[in-house]
Amino acid sequence: MANSVDVVVVGAGPAGSASAITLARAGRSTLLVDKARFPRDKCCGDGLTTMALRQLEEIGLDPRHVPTWTVVENVVLHSPSGRRVDMTLGRLDGVHAAVARRADLDAALVRLAEEAGAKVVQEAQLRSARLDHDGVTVEIEGVGCVRARHVIGADGMWSPLRRQLGLAVEGYRGDWHAFRQYFTDVSPEAAGALHVFFEEDLLPGYAWSFPVGDRGANVGYGILRGGPTAVGDMGHRWSELLQRDRLRSLLGEHARPAAPHRAWPIPARFGRLPLQAGRALFVGDAAAATDPLTGEGIGQALLTGRLAAEAIIGPGAETEAGARYEAGARAALHADHRLAEALSRLLGRPLTARAAIRAAGMSGWTRRNFVRWMFEDYPRAALATPRRWHRGMFSPPGAYGSAG
């Protein structure tokens, strides 16, 4: 392997793969490295918002290459009061929501990066990284020292690259925490619709059941660190949640675990961590870009990954890539992130959560538009950011056309 490339991308999840795909297609020599071997499981709710789907379509992912790809047309919200609000995405153009196991989705993205021309090295740890005026030198297990013009950190919340460069946040344990388990032989309703439960003792968090095909479901819940449920009590709370009537009745009497449960922290503090340092750019979870309202991070990972790559591809990249990426990422996400933080605080109050779900279910118009807003069909803070206004902004088609 050559010891010099244009860009090293550390981390081959959605953010890193999106970067590598974009760079390689633009003719940049790209080394994509990850400590894991794909396919590998990744703790996640597996949900894909409209934003994520459009990003996947943009980089050319074919859903037929993702075995558990499940298009979602029906969404059900469950209020703390017990109210149920049914919503549908089925009458809209294209796909607005889907679910795919991360083991399948991420492996498909890594293959796409290879097909684009990126060099992919798996089971390779980052050992060291050193920035200088002209570029970066990284040492990678099994590869050796590699010289690059830029490095992209797509290596998660506890980014080894960030740590190697002295930019780690000591003691940071995530803003949210989530807990999930796969089930099989679930009821037809659980296998056919996406359910979100706003349980009073989890607010502003929630529980979920997302269909993953073949009568399976991804079932879990997420909480805010420092909220009513302590992170250390999540395992005990999980057993109790599964016994609650509406979740147990949804899954059905024949549902059984298909894999052990797993937990993971979620970084949701976009704009509070450095997005770039010299020729190092940070994307996805390494940029803490997760939505603080829903815990969704795949769309943000794909978007920041592409924006970083495009900044490097653009003119003047040798000196301007980092600043251009930071400006682009903040323009795309900052206002939406701040609005989501404010709404999350409001939803931490049971009365507010009940009122929001009641309002969402008032009419066909409110149900249709609430679900589109929830799935990031358009920017959350669109009304507050006139620079993003355009004709048809509140009724764009979904991804992948009418065929899905």
Coordinates of C-alpha atoms in Angstrom, one line a residue:
M1 CA 0.0 0.0 0.0
A2 CA 1.2 3.5 -0.8
N3 CA 2.3 5.5 2.2
S4 CA 0.7 8.7 0.9
V5 CA -2.9 9.5 0.0
D6 CA -5.0 12.6 -0.3
V7 CA -7.3 11.8 2.6
V8 CA -7.5 9.3 5.4
V9 CA -11.0 8.7 6.8
V10 CA -11.0 7.1 10.3
G11 CA -14.2 5.2 10.8
A12 CA -16.4 3.4 8.2
G13 CA -19.9 4.0 9.6
P14 CA -22.3 6.1 7.6
A15 CA -20.4 9.4 8.1
G16 CA -17.0 7.9 7.1
S17 CA -18.4 5.9 4.2
A18 CA -20.2 9.0 2.9
S19 CA -17.0 10.9 3.0
A20 CA -15.0 8.2 1.3
I21 CA -17.6 7.7 -1.4
T22 CA -17.7 11.4 -2.2
L23 CA -14.0 11.8 -2.2
A24 CA -13.2 8.8 -4.3
R25 CA -15.7 9.7 -6.9
A26 CA -14.1 13.1 -7.2
G27 CA -10.8 11.4 -7.9
R28 CA -9.1 11.9 -4.5
S29 CA -7.0 8.9 -3.3
T30 CA -8.8 7.9 -0.1
L31 CA -7.9 5.4 2.7
L32 CA -11.0 4.4 4.8
V33 CA -10.0 2.5 7.9
D34 CA -12.1 1.0 10.7
K35 CA -11.3 -1.1 13.8
A36 CA -14.2 -3.5 13.1
R37 CA -14.7 -6.1 10.3
F38 CA -18.0 -5.6 8.4
P39 CA -20.7 -6.6 8.6
R40 CA -20.7 -5.8 12.3
D41 CA -23.6 -5.0 14.7
K42 CA -24.0 -1.4 15.8
C43 CA -26.3 -0.4 18.6
C44 CA -28.9 1.8 17.0
G45 CA -32.7 2.1 16.6
D46 CA -32.1 1.4 12.9
G47 CA -34.6 4.0 11.8
L48 CA -34.0 6.1 8.7
T49 CA -35.7 9.5 8.4
T50 CA -36.5 11.2 5.1
M51 CA -33.3 13.2 5.5
A52 CA -31.3 10.1 5.9
L53 CA -33.0 8.4 2.9
R54 CA -32.3 11.4 0.6
Q55 CA -28.7 11.3 1.6
L56 CA -28.5 7.6 0.9
E57 CA -30.1 8.1 -2.5
E58 CA -27.7 11.0 -3.2
I59 CA -24.6 8.8 -2.7
G60 CA -26.1 6.0 -4.8
L61 CA -27.1 3.3 -2.2
D62 CA -29.3 0.7 -3.7
P63 CA -31.8 -0.5 -1.1
R64 CA -31.8 -4.0 -2.7
H65 CA -28.3 -4.4 -1.3
V66 CA -29.6 -4.0 2.3
P67 CA -31.4 -7.3 3.2
T68 CA -33.4 -5.9 6.1
W69 CA -34.5 -2.7 4.3
T70 CA -38.1 -2.2 5.4
V71 CA -40.1 0.7 4.0
V72 CA -42.4 2.3 6.7
E73 CA -45.8 3.7 5.7
N74 CA -47.6 3.6 9.0
V75 CA -46.5 5.4 12.2
V76 CA -48.3 5.3 15.5
L77 CA -47.6 7.7 18.4
H78 CA -48.7 6.7 21.9
S79 CA -49.3 9.5 24.4
P80 CA -48.5 9.3 28.1
S81 CA -52.2 9.5 28.6
G82 CA -52.8 6.4 26.6
R83 CA -54.0 8.2 23.5
R84 CA -53.1 6.6 20.2
V85 CA -52.5 8.7 17.0
D86 CA -52.2 6.8 13.7
M87 CA -50.4 8.5 10.9
T88 CA -49.6 7.4 7.4
L89 CA -46.8 8.1 4.9
G90 CA -48.2 5.8 2.3
R91 CA -49.9 8.5 0.2
L92 CA -46.8 10.6 -0.2
D93 CA -44.4 10.4 -3.2
G94 CA -41.4 8.3 -2.6
V95 CA -40.1 6.8 0.6
H96 CA -40.2 9.0 3.7
A97 CA -39.3 6.5 6.4
A98 CA -37.5 3.1 6.5
V99 CA -35.8 0.8 8.9
A100 CA -32.6 -1.2 8.2
R101 CA -30.3 -3.1 10.6
R102 CA -27.1 -1.3 10.9
A103 CA -25.1 -4.5 10.3
D104 CA -26.6 -4.6 6.8
L105 CA -26.7 -0.8 6.1
D106 CA -23.2 -0.1 7.1
A107 CA -21.8 -3.1 5.2
A108 CA -23.5 -2.0 2.1
L109 CA -22.0 1.5 2.5
V110 CA -18.5 0.1 2.9
R111 CA -19.0 -1.9 -0.3
L112 CA -20.1 1.2 -2.1
A113 CA -17.0 3.1 -0.9
E114 CA -14.8 0.3 -2.3
E115 CA -16.7 0.4 -5.6
A116 CA -16.2 4.1 -5.7
G117 CA -12.4 3.5 -5.6
A118 CA -11.6 4.1 -1.9
K119 CA -9.0 1.8 -0.3
V120 CA -10.8 0.1 2.7
V121 CA -8.8 -1.5 5.5
Q122 CA -10.8 -3.3 8.2
E123 CA -9.7 -4.4 11.7
A124 CA -7.2 -1.6 11.8
Q125 CA -6.8 0.7 14.9
L126 CA -5.6 4.2 14.7
R127 CA -2.3 4.3 16.7
S128 CA -1.3 7.9 16.4
A129 CA -2.0 11.1 14.5
R130 CA 0.1 14.3 14.1
L131 CA -0.9 17.5 12.3
D132 CA 1.5 19.9 10.7
H133 CA 1.2 22.8 8.3
D134 CA 1.2 20.7 5.2
G135 CA -1.0 17.8 6.2
V136 CA -1.3 14.9 8.7
T137 CA 0.7 11.8 9.5
V138 CA -1.2 8.8 10.9
E139 CA 0.0 5.5 12.1
I140 CA -2.5 2.6 11.5
E141 CA -2.3 -0.9 12.9
G142 CA -1.3 -3.3 10.2
V143 CA -0.7 -0.5 7.7
G144 CA 2.1 1.7 9.2
C145 CA 2.6 5.4 8.8
V146 CA 0.5 7.1 6.1
R147 CA 0.9 10.7 5.0
A148 CA -2.3 12.6 3.9
R149 CA -3.3 16.1 3.0
H150 CA -6.4 15.8 5.2
V151 CA -7.9 13.4 7.8
I152 CA -11.6 13.0 8.6
G153 CA -12.6 11.7 12.0
A154 CA -15.7 9.6 11.6
D155 CA -14.7 7.4 14.6
G156 CA -17.6 7.9 17.0
M157 CA -18.3 9.8 20.2
W158 CA -15.0 8.9 21.8
S159 CA -13.1 9.6 18.6
P160 CA -9.5 8.2 18.9
L161 CA -8.5 10.8 16.3
R162 CA -9.8 13.7 18.4
R163 CA -8.0 12.2 21.4
Q164 CA -4.7 11.8 19.5
L165 CA -4.9 15.5 18.5
G166 CA -5.5 16.6 22.1
L167 CA -9.1 17.7 21.5
A168 CA -11.0 15.1 23.6
V169 CA -13.6 16.2 26.1
E170 CA -12.5 14.4 29.3
G171 CA -15.3 12.7 31.3
Y172 CA -17.9 13.1 28.5
R173 CA -20.3 10.2 28.6
G174 CA -23.0 11.2 26.1
D175 CA -26.1 13.4 26.3
W176 CA -28.6 10.6 25.8
H177 CA -28.5 6.8 26.3
A178 CA -30.4 4.2 24.5
F179 CA -31.1 0.5 25.0
R180 CA -32.4 -1.9 22.4
Q181 CA -33.1 -5.6 21.7
Y182 CA -34.2 -7.4 18.6
F183 CA -37.4 -9.5 18.7
T184 CA -38.8 -12.1 16.3
D185 CA -42.3 -13.5 15.8
V186 CA -43.8 -10.2 16.7
S187 CA -47.5 -9.4 16.0
P188 CA -48.6 -8.3 12.5
E189 CA -49.0 -4.8 13.8
A190 CA -45.5 -4.6 15.2
A191 CA -44.1 -6.1 12.0
G192 CA -46.0 -3.6 9.9
A193 CA -45.8 -0.2 11.6
L194 CA -43.4 2.0 13.5
H195 CA -44.5 2.7 17.0
V196 CA -43.3 5.4 19.4
F197 CA -44.3 5.4 23.1
F198 CA -44.0 8.5 25.2
E199 CA -44.0 7.0 28.6
E200 CA -44.3 9.5 31.4
D201 CA -41.3 8.2 33.4
L202 CA -39.0 8.3 30.3
L203 CA -39.7 11.9 29.1
P204 CA -38.3 13.6 27.2
G205 CA -37.1 10.2 26.1
Y206 CA -39.4 7.5 24.6
A207 CA -39.7 3.8 23.8
W208 CA -40.0 2.4 20.3
S209 CA -40.8 -0.7 18.2
F210 CA -39.5 -0.5 14.6
P211 CA -40.1 -3.2 12.1
V212 CA -37.0 -4.8 10.5
G213 CA -38.7 -7.4 8.2
D214 CA -39.3 -11.1 8.5
R215 CA -41.7 -10.7 11.5
G216 CA -38.9 -9.0 13.4
A217 CA -38.7 -5.7 15.3
N218 CA -36.1 -3.5 16.9
V219 CA -37.5 -2.6 20.3
G220 CA -35.9 -0.2 22.8
Y221 CA -35.9 3.1 24.6
G222 CA -33.8 6.2 25.1
I223 CA -33.4 8.6 28.0
L224 CA -31.7 11.9 28.7
R225 CA -28.7 11.7 30.9
G226 CA -29.7 13.2 34.3
G227 CA -33.4 12.5 33.7
P228 CA -35.9 10.5 35.8
T229 CA -34.3 7.1 34.9
A230 CA -30.6 6.7 35.9
V231 CA -28.3 5.3 33.2
G232 CA -27.2 2.6 35.6
D233 CA -30.8 1.4 36.1
M234 CA -31.6 1.0 32.4
G235 CA -31.3 -2.8 32.4
H236 CA -33.8 -3.1 35.3
R237 CA -36.1 -0.6 33.7
W238 CA -36.0 -2.6 30.4
S239 CA -37.4 -5.7 32.1
E240 CA -40.2 -3.6 33.6
L241 CA -41.0 -1.8 30.3
L242 CA -41.4 -5.1 28.4
Q243 CA -44.2 -6.0 30.9
R244 CA -46.2 -2.8 30.4
D245 CA -49.5 -3.6 28.8
R246 CA -49.4 -1.6 25.6
L247 CA -45.9 -2.7 24.7
R248 CA -46.5 -6.3 25.6
S249 CA -49.8 -6.4 23.6
L250 CA -48.1 -4.7 20.6
L251 CA -45.3 -7.3 20.4
G252 CA -47.8 -10.2 20.9
E253 CA -47.8 -13.4 22.9
H254 CA -45.4 -15.2 20.5
A255 CA -42.7 -12.5 20.5
R256 CA -39.3 -13.6 21.7
P257 CA -35.8 -12.1 21.9
A258 CA -33.7 -12.7 18.9
A259 CA -30.5 -11.3 20.4
P260 CA -29.1 -10.0 23.7
H261 CA -30.0 -6.4 24.6
R262 CA -27.4 -3.7 24.2
A263 CA -27.0 -0.1 25.3
W264 CA -25.1 2.8 24.0
P265 CA -24.5 6.5 24.6
I266 CA -25.7 9.2 22.2
P267 CA -23.7 12.4 21.6
A268 CA -26.1 15.3 20.9
R269 CA -24.2 18.6 21.4
F270 CA -23.5 19.8 17.9
G271 CA -21.6 23.1 17.8
R272 CA -20.1 22.5 21.3
L273 CA -17.2 20.4 20.1
P274 CA -14.6 21.6 17.5
L275 CA -15.7 20.5 14.1
Q276 CA -12.2 21.0 12.6
A277 CA -8.6 21.6 13.6
G278 CA -6.2 22.5 10.9
R279 CA -6.5 19.7 8.3
A280 CA -8.6 17.4 10.6
L281 CA -12.4 17.5 10.1
F282 CA -14.9 15.7 12.4
V283 CA -18.2 14.2 11.3
G284 CA -21.1 12.2 12.5
D285 CA -20.9 11.2 16.2
A286 CA -17.4 12.6 16.4
A287 CA -19.1 16.0 15.7
A288 CA -21.9 15.1 18.2
A289 CA -24.3 15.8 15.4
T290 CA -27.2 13.6 16.6
D291 CA -30.6 15.2 16.8
P292 CA -31.3 15.9 20.5
L293 CA -35.1 15.5 20.0
T294 CA -35.3 12.0 18.5
G295 CA -31.8 10.6 18.9
E296 CA -31.6 10.2 15.1
G297 CA -28.0 10.4 13.9
I298 CA -27.8 8.6 10.6
G299 CA -29.0 11.4 8.4
Q300 CA -26.7 13.9 10.2
A301 CA -23.8 11.5 9.9
L302 CA -24.3 11.1 6.2
L303 CA -24.8 14.9 5.7
T304 CA -21.7 15.9 7.7
G305 CA -19.6 13.2 6.0
R306 CA -20.6 14.6 2.6
L307 CA -20.0 18.2 3.6
A308 CA -16.5 17.4 4.9
A309 CA -15.6 15.7 1.6
E310 CA -17.0 18.5 -0.5
A311 CA -15.0 21.0 1.5
I312 CA -11.8 19.1 0.7
I313 CA -12.7 18.7 -2.9
G314 CA -13.5 22.4 -3.4
P315 CA -11.0 25.1 -4.5
G316 CA -8.5 26.3 -2.0
A317 CA -8.8 23.1 0.1
E318 CA -5.2 23.2 1.3
T319 CA -6.0 26.2 3.5
E320 CA -9.8 26.6 3.5
A321 CA -11.3 23.1 3.8
G322 CA -11.8 23.1 7.6
A323 CA -13.4 26.6 7.8
R324 CA -15.6 25.8 4.8
Y325 CA -16.7 22.6 6.3
E326 CA -17.5 24.2 9.6
A327 CA -19.5 27.0 8.0
G328 CA -21.5 24.5 5.9
A329 CA -22.2 22.1 8.7
R330 CA -23.4 25.0 11.0
A331 CA -25.6 26.4 8.3
A332 CA -27.2 23.0 7.7
L333 CA -27.7 21.9 11.3
H334 CA -27.2 24.6 13.9
A335 CA -30.7 26.1 13.9
D336 CA -32.4 22.8 13.7
H337 CA -30.3 21.4 16.6
R338 CA -31.1 24.4 18.8
L339 CA -34.8 24.1 18.1
A340 CA -34.7 20.4 18.8
E341 CA -33.0 21.1 22.2
A342 CA -35.7 23.5 23.2
L343 CA -38.5 21.2 22.1
S344 CA -36.9 18.3 24.0
R345 CA -36.9 20.4 27.2
L346 CA -40.7 21.1 26.7
L347 CA -41.4 17.4 26.0
G348 CA -39.9 16.6 29.3
R349 CA -43.2 17.8 30.9
P350 CA -46.0 15.2 30.7
L351 CA -48.7 17.8 30.1
T352 CA -46.7 19.3 27.1
A353 CA -46.1 15.8 25.6
R354 CA -49.8 14.9 25.9
A355 CA -50.8 18.3 24.4
A356 CA -48.4 17.9 21.5
I357 CA -49.7 14.4 20.6
R358 CA -53.3 15.6 20.9
A359 CA -52.6 18.5 18.6
A360 CA -50.8 16.2 16.1
G361 CA -53.9 14.0 15.9
M362 CA -56.5 16.7 15.5
S363 CA -57.0 16.3 11.7
G364 CA -55.7 14.5 8.6
W365 CA -53.7 17.7 7.8
T366 CA -52.0 17.8 11.3
R367 CA -51.3 14.1 11.2
R368 CA -49.7 14.2 7.8
N369 CA -47.6 17.3 8.4
F370 CA -46.5 16.3 11.9
V371 CA -45.1 13.0 10.8
R372 CA -43.3 14.7 7.9
W373 CA -41.8 17.2 10.4
M374 CA -40.9 14.4 12.8
F375 CA -39.1 12.5 10.1
E376 CA -37.1 15.6 9.0
D377 CA -38.8 15.8 5.6
Y378 CA -37.8 19.4 5.7
P379 CA -35.5 21.4 8.1
R380 CA -36.9 21.5 11.6
A381 CA -36.3 25.2 12.0
A382 CA -37.2 26.1 8.4
L383 CA -39.5 28.9 9.4
A384 CA -36.7 30.6 11.3
T385 CA -34.1 30.3 8.6
P386 CA -35.3 32.3 5.5
R387 CA -32.1 31.4 3.6
R388 CA -33.5 27.9 3.3
W389 CA -36.9 28.9 1.9
H390 CA -37.8 27.7 -1.5
R391 CA -41.0 26.8 -3.4
G392 CA -42.4 23.5 -2.3
M393 CA -40.2 23.3 0.7
F394 CA -43.0 21.8 2.9
S395 CA -44.1 19.1 0.4
P396 CA -41.0 17.7 -1.3
P397 CA -41.0 14.1 -2.6
G398 CA -39.4 11.4 -0.6
A399 CA -36.4 9.3 -1.7
Y400 CA -36.1 6.5 -4.2
G401 CA -39.2 7.5 -6.2
S402 CA -42.6 5.9 -5.9
A403 CA -41.2 2.4 -6.2
G404 CA -39.3 2.7 -2.9

